[in-house]
mmCIF file of C-alpha atoms in Angstrom:
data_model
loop_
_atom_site.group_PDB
_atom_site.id
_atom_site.type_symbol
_atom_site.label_atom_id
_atom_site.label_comp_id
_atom_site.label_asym_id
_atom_site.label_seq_id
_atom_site.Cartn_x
_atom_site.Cartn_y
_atom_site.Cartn_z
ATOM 1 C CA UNK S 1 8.195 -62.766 12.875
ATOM 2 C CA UNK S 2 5.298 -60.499 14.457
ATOM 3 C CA UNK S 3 1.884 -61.612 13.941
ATOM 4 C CA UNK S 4 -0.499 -58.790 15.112
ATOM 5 C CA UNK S 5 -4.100 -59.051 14.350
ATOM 6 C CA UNK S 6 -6.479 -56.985 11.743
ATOM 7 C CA UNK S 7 -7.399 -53.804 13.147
ATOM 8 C CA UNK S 8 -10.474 -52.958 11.504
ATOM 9 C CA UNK S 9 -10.936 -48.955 12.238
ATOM 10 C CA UNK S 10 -7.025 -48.149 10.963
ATOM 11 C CA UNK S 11 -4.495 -45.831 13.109
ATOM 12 C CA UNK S 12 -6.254 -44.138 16.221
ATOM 13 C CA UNK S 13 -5.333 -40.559 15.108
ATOM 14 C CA UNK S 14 -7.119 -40.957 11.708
ATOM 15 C CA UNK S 15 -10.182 -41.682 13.274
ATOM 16 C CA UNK S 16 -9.261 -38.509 15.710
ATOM 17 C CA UNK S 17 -9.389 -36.747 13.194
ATOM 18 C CA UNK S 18 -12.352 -37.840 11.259
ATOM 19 C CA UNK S 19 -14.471 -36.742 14.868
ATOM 20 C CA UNK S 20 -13.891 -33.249 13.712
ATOM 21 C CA UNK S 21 -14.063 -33.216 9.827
ATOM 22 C CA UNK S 22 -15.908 -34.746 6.952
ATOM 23 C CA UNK S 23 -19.813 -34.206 6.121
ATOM 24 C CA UNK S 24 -20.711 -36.536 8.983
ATOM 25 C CA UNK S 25 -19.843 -35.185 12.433
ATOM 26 C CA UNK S 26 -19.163 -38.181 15.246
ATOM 27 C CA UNK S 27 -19.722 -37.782 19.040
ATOM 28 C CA UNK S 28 -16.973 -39.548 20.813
ATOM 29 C CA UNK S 29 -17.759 -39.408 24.643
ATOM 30 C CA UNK S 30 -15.019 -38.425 26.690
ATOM 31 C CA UNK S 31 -15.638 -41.613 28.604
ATOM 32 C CA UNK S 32 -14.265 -43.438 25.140
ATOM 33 C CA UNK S 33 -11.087 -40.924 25.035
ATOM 34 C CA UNK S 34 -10.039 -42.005 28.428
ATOM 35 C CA UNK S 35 -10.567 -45.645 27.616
ATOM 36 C CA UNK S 36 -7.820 -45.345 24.703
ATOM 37 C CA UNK S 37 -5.709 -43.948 26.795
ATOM 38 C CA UNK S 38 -6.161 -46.488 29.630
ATOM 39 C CA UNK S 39 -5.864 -49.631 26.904
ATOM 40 C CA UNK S 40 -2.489 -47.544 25.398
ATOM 41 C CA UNK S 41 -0.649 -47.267 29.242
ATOM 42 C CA UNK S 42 -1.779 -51.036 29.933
ATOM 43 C CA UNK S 43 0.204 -51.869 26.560
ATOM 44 C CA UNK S 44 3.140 -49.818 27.297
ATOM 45 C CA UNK S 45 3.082 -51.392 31.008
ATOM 46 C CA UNK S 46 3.633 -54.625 29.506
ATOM 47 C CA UNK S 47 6.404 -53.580 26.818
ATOM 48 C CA UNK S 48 8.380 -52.065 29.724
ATOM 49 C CA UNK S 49 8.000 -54.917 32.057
ATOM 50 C CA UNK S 50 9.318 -56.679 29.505
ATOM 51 C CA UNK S 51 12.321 -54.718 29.079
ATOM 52 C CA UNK S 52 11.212 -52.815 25.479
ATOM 53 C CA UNK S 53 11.168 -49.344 24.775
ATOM 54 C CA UNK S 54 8.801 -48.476 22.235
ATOM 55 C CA UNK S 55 10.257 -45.297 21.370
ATOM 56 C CA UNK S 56 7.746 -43.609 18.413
ATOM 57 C CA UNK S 57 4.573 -43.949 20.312
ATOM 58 C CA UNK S 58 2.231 -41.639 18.895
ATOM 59 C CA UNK S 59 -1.598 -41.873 18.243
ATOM 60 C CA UNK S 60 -1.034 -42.320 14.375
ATOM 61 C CA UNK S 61 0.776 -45.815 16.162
ATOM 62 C CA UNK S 62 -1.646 -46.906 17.820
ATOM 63 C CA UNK S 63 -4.524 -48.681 16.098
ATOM 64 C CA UNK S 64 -8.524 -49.419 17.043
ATOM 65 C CA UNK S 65 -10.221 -52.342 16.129
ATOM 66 C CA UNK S 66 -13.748 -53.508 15.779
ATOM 67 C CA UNK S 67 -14.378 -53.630 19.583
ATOM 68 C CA UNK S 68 -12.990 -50.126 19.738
ATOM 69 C CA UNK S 69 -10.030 -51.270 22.230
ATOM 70 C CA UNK S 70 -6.947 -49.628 21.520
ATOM 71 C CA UNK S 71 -3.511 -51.597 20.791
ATOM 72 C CA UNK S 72 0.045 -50.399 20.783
ATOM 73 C CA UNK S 73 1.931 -51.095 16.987
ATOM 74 C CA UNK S 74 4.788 -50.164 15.170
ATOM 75 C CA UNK S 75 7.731 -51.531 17.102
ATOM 76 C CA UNK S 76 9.931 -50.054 13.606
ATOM 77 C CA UNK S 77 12.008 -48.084 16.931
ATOM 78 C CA UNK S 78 11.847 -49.973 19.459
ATOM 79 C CA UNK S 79 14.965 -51.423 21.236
ATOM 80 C CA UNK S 80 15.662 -54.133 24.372
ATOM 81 C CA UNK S 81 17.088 -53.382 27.134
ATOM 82 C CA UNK S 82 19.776 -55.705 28.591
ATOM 83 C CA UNK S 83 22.333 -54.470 31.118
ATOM 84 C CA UNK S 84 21.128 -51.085 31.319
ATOM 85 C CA UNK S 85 17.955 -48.936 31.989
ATOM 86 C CA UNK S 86 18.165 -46.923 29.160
ATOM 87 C CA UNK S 87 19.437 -46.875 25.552
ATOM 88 C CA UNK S 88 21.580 -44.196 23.655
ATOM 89 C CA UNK S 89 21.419 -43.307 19.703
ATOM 90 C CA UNK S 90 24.312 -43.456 18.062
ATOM 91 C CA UNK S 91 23.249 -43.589 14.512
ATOM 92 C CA UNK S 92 21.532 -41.147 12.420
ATOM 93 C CA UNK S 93 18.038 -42.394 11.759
ATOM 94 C CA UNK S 94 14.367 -40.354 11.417
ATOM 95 C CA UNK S 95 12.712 -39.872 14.875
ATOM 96 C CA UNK S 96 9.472 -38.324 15.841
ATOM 97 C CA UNK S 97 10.700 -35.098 17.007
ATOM 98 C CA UNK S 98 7.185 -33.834 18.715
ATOM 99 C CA UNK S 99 7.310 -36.927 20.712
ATOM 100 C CA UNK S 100 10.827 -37.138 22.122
ATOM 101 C CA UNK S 101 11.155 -36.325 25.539
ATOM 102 C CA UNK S 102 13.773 -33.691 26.632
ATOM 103 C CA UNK S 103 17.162 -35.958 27.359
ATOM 104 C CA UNK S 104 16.088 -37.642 24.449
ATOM 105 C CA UNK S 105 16.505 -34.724 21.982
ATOM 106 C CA UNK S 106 19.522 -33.083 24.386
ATOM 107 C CA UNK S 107 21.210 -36.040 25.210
ATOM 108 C CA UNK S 108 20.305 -38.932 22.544
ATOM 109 C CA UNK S 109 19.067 -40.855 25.937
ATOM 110 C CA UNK S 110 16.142 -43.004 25.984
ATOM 111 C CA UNK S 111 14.008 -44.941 29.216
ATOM 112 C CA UNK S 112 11.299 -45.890 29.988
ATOM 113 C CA UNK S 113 9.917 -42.527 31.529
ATOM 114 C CA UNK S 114 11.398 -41.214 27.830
ATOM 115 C CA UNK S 115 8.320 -43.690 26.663
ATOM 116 C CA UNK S 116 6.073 -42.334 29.501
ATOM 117 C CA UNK S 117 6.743 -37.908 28.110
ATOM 118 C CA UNK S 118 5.231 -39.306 24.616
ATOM 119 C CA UNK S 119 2.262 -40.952 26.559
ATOM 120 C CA UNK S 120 1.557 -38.037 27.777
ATOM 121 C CA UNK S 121 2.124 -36.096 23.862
ATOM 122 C CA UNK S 122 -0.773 -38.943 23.147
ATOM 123 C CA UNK S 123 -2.759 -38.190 25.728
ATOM 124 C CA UNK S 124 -2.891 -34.438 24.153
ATOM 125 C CA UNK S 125 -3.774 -35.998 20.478
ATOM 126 C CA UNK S 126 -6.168 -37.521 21.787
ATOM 127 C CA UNK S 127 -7.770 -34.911 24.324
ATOM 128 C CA UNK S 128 -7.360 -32.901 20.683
ATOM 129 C CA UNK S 129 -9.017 -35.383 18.542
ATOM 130 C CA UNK S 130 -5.587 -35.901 16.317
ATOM 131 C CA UNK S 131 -4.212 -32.388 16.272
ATOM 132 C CA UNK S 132 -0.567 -31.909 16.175
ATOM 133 C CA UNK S 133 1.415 -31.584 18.789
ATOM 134 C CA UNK S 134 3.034 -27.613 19.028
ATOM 135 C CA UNK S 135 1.541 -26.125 16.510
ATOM 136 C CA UNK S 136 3.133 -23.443 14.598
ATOM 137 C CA UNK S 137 6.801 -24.923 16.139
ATOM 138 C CA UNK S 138 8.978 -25.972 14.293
ATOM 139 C CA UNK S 139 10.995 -29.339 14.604
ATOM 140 C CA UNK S 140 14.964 -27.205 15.110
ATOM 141 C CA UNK S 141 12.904 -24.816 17.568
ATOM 142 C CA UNK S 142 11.555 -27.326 19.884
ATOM 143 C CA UNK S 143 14.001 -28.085 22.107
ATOM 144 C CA UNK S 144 14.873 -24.628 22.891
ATOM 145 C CA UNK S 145 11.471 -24.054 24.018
ATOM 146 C CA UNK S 146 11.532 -27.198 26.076
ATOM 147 C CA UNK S 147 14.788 -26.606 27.975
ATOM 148 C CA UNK S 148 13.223 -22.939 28.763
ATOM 149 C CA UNK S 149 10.407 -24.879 30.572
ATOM 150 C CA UNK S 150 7.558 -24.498 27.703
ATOM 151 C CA UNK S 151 5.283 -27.292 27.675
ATOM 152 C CA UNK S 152 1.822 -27.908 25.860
ATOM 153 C CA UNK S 153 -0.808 -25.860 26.303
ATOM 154 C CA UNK S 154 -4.638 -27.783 27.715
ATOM 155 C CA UNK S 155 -6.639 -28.537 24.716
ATOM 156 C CA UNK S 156 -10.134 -27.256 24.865
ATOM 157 C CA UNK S 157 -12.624 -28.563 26.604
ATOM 158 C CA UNK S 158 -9.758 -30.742 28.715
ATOM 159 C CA UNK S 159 -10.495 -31.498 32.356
ATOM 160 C CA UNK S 160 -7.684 -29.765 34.773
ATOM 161 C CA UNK S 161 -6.955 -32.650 36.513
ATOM 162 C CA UNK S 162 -6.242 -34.925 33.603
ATOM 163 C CA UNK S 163 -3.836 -32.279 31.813
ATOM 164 C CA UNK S 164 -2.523 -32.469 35.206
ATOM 165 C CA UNK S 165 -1.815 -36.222 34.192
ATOM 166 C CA UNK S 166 -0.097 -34.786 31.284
ATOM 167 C CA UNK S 167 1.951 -32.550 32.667
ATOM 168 C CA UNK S 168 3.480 -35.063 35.369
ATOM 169 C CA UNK S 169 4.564 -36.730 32.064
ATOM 170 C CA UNK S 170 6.832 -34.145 30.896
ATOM 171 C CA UNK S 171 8.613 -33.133 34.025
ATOM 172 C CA UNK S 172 12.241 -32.135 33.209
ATOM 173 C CA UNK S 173 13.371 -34.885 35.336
ATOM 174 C CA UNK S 174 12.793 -38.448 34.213
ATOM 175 C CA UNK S 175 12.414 -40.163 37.819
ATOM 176 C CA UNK S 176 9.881 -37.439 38.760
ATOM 177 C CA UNK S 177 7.306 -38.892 36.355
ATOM 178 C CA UNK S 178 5.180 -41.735 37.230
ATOM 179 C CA UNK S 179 5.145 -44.662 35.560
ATOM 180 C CA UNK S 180 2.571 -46.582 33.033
ATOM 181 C CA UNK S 181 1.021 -49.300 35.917
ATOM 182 C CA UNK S 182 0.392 -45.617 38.105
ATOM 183 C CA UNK S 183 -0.691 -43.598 35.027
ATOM 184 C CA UNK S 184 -3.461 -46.450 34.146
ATOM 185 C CA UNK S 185 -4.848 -46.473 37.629
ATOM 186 C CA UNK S 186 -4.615 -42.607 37.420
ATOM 187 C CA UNK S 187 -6.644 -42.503 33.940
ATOM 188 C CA UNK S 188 -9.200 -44.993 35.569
ATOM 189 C CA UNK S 189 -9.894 -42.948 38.736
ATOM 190 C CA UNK S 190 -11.055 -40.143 36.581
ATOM 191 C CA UNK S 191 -12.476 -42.521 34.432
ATOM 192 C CA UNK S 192 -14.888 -43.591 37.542
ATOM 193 C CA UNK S 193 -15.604 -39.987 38.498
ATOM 194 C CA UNK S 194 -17.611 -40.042 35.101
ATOM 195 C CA UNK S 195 -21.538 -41.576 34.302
ATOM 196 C CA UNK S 196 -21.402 -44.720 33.562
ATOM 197 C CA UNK S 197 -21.934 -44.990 29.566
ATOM 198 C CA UNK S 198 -23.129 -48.390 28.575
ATOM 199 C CA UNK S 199 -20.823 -50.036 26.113
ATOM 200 C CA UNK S 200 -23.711 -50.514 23.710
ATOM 201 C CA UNK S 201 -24.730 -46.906 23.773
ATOM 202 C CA UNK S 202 -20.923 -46.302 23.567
ATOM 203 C CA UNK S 203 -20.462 -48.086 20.422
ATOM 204 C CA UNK S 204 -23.797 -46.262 19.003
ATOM 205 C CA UNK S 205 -22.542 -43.106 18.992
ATOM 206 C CA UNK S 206 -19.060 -44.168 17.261
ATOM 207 C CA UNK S 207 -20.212 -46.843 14.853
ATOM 208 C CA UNK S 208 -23.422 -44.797 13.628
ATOM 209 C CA UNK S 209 -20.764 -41.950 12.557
ATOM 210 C CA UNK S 210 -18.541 -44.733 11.153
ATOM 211 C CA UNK S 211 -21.447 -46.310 9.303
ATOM 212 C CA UNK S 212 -22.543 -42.857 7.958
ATOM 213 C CA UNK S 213 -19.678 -42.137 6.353
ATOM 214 C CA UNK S 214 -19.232 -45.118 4.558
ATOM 215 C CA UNK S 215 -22.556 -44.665 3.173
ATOM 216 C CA UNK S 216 -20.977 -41.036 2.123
ATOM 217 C CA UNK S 217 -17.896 -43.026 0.603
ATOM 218 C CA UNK S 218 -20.534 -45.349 -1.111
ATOM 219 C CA UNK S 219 -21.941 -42.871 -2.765
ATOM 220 C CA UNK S 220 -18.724 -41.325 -4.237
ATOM 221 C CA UNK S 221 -17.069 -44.036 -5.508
ATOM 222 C CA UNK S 222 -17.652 -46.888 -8.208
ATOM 223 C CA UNK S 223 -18.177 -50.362 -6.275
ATOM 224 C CA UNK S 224 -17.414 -53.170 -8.393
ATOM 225 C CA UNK S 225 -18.854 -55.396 -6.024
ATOM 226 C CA UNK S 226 -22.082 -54.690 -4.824
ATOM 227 C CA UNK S 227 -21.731 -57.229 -1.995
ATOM 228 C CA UNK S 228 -18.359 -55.617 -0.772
ATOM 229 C CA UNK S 229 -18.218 -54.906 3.167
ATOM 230 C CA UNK S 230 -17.063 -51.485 3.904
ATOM 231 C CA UNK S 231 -14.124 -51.648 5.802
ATOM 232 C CA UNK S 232 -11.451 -48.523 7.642
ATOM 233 C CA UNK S 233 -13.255 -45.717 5.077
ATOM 234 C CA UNK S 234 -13.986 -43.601 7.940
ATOM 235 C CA UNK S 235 -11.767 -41.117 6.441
ATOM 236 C CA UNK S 236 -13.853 -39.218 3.695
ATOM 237 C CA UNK S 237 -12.245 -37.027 1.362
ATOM 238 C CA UNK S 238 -12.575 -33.522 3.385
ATOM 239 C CA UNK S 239 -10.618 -35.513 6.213
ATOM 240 C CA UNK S 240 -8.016 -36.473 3.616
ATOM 241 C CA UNK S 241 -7.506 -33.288 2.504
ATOM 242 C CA UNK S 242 -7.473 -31.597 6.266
ATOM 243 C CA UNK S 243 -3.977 -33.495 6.654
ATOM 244 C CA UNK S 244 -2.835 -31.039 4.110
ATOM 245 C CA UNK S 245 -3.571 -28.059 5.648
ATOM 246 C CA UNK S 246 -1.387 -26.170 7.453
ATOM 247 C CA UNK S 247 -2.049 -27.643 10.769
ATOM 248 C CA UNK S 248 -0.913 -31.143 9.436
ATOM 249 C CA UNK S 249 2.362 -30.177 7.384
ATOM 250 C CA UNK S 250 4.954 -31.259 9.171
ATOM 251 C CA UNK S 251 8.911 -31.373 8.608
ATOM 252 C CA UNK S 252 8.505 -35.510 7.372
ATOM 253 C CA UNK S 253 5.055 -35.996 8.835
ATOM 254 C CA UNK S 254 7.182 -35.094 12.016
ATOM 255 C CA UNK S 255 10.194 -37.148 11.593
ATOM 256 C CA UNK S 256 13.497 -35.831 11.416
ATOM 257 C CA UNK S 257 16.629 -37.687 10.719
ATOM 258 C CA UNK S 258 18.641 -37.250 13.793
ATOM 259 C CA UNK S 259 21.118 -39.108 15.940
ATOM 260 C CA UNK S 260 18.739 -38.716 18.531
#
């Protein structure tokens, strides 16, 4: 039995993705992004120390709660490591194809530094505020592209040296990338190179937004409780529909059943 706690403000890449769409626009600093990503390596630091691979991690896996810290979740593909480094797939199951790193999708072979390439596929969501990963790709084309040496592109607005962070996690060869204790220090160093944005004012600008659009949900839908706390509604309907649009239909959401 897992027992993980409530996480108030749903999956990370929802809320992503709420930053750029619905009636009420929210400022996220960029201060906040690179927390999230700091609080995601420091999880995955501690699941490989202890010998786990996580295996789907992915922003829409990783969930924010009231104090807007970040936690690693979904452990549905994760595996222990015993005699080996690594683990290989024998059986077909659905895998998150955008996230695999290249020996996984080539050669059904997953590490640690397999774990680190789809930290740095979150670190783009994120950067992206919850936009998929290769857009316009398709799932069979992918590793075609990868093996040729095409990675993803800098969002916008994304600092040079932290898609340089990025791109150190998707280098062809596993040992070549660093690993999640380095990345974290990494992440803070640019972190420090930032203003200082006081937690209080940091919260502001994220929980005003949050608080504004569940005033907009309020006002949409029936309560049959009056006294009824608001709670994870930062998704308003023009968000909801955005994951239909083209730029959100993926092959199963971006699964694919695979021996990989």
């Amino acid at each position: 039995m897992v027992i993980l706690p409530y996480m108030k403000h749903g999956d990370l890449r929802r809320f992503l993705i709420a930053t750029r769409y619905g009636d009420i626009p929210m400022f996220v600093p960029h201060q906040s992004l690179l927390c999230f990503m700091i609080d995601i390596a420091a999880g995955m630091n501690y699941l490989s120390s202890q010998g786990f691979l996580h295996r789907d991690l992915a922003a829409r896996n990783c969930m924010l709660g009231d104090d807007l810290r970040v936690s690693v979740a979904d452990f549905g593909l994760s595996k222990k490591i015993y005699s080996s480094n690594y683990y290989r797939q024998k059986l077909a199951i659905r895998v998150p194809i955008k996230w695999l790193a290249v020996e996984s999708l080539s050669e059904s072979v997953y590490t640690t530094k397999s774990d680190v390439w789809s930290f740095g596929v979150t670190m783009w969501e994120i950067v992206s505020r919850g936009r998929t990963p290769y857009p316009g790709v398709h799932n069979h084309e992918l590793l075609d592209l990868l093996l040729s040496g095409h990675r993803l592109t800098p969002p916008e607005e994304c600092d040079q040296k932290l898609y340089k962070v990025m791109q150190s996690c998707w280098d062809k060869e596993p040992n070549r990338r660093p690993g999640f204790g380095e990345l974290g220090e990494t992440l803070k160093g640019l972190l420090s190179e930032l203003p200082v944005l006081e937690a209080s004012l940091e919260a502001s600008y994220i929980n005003q937004g949050l608080e504004a659009v569940s005033s907009v949900a309020a006002s949409l839908e029936p309560q049959t409780d009056s006294g009824r706390r608001w709670e994870n509604v930062y998704l308003p309907a023009p968000v909801a529909a955005a994951a239909a649009r083209d730029e959100y239909v993926e092959e199963e959401n971006g699964y694919l059943k695979s021996t990989v």
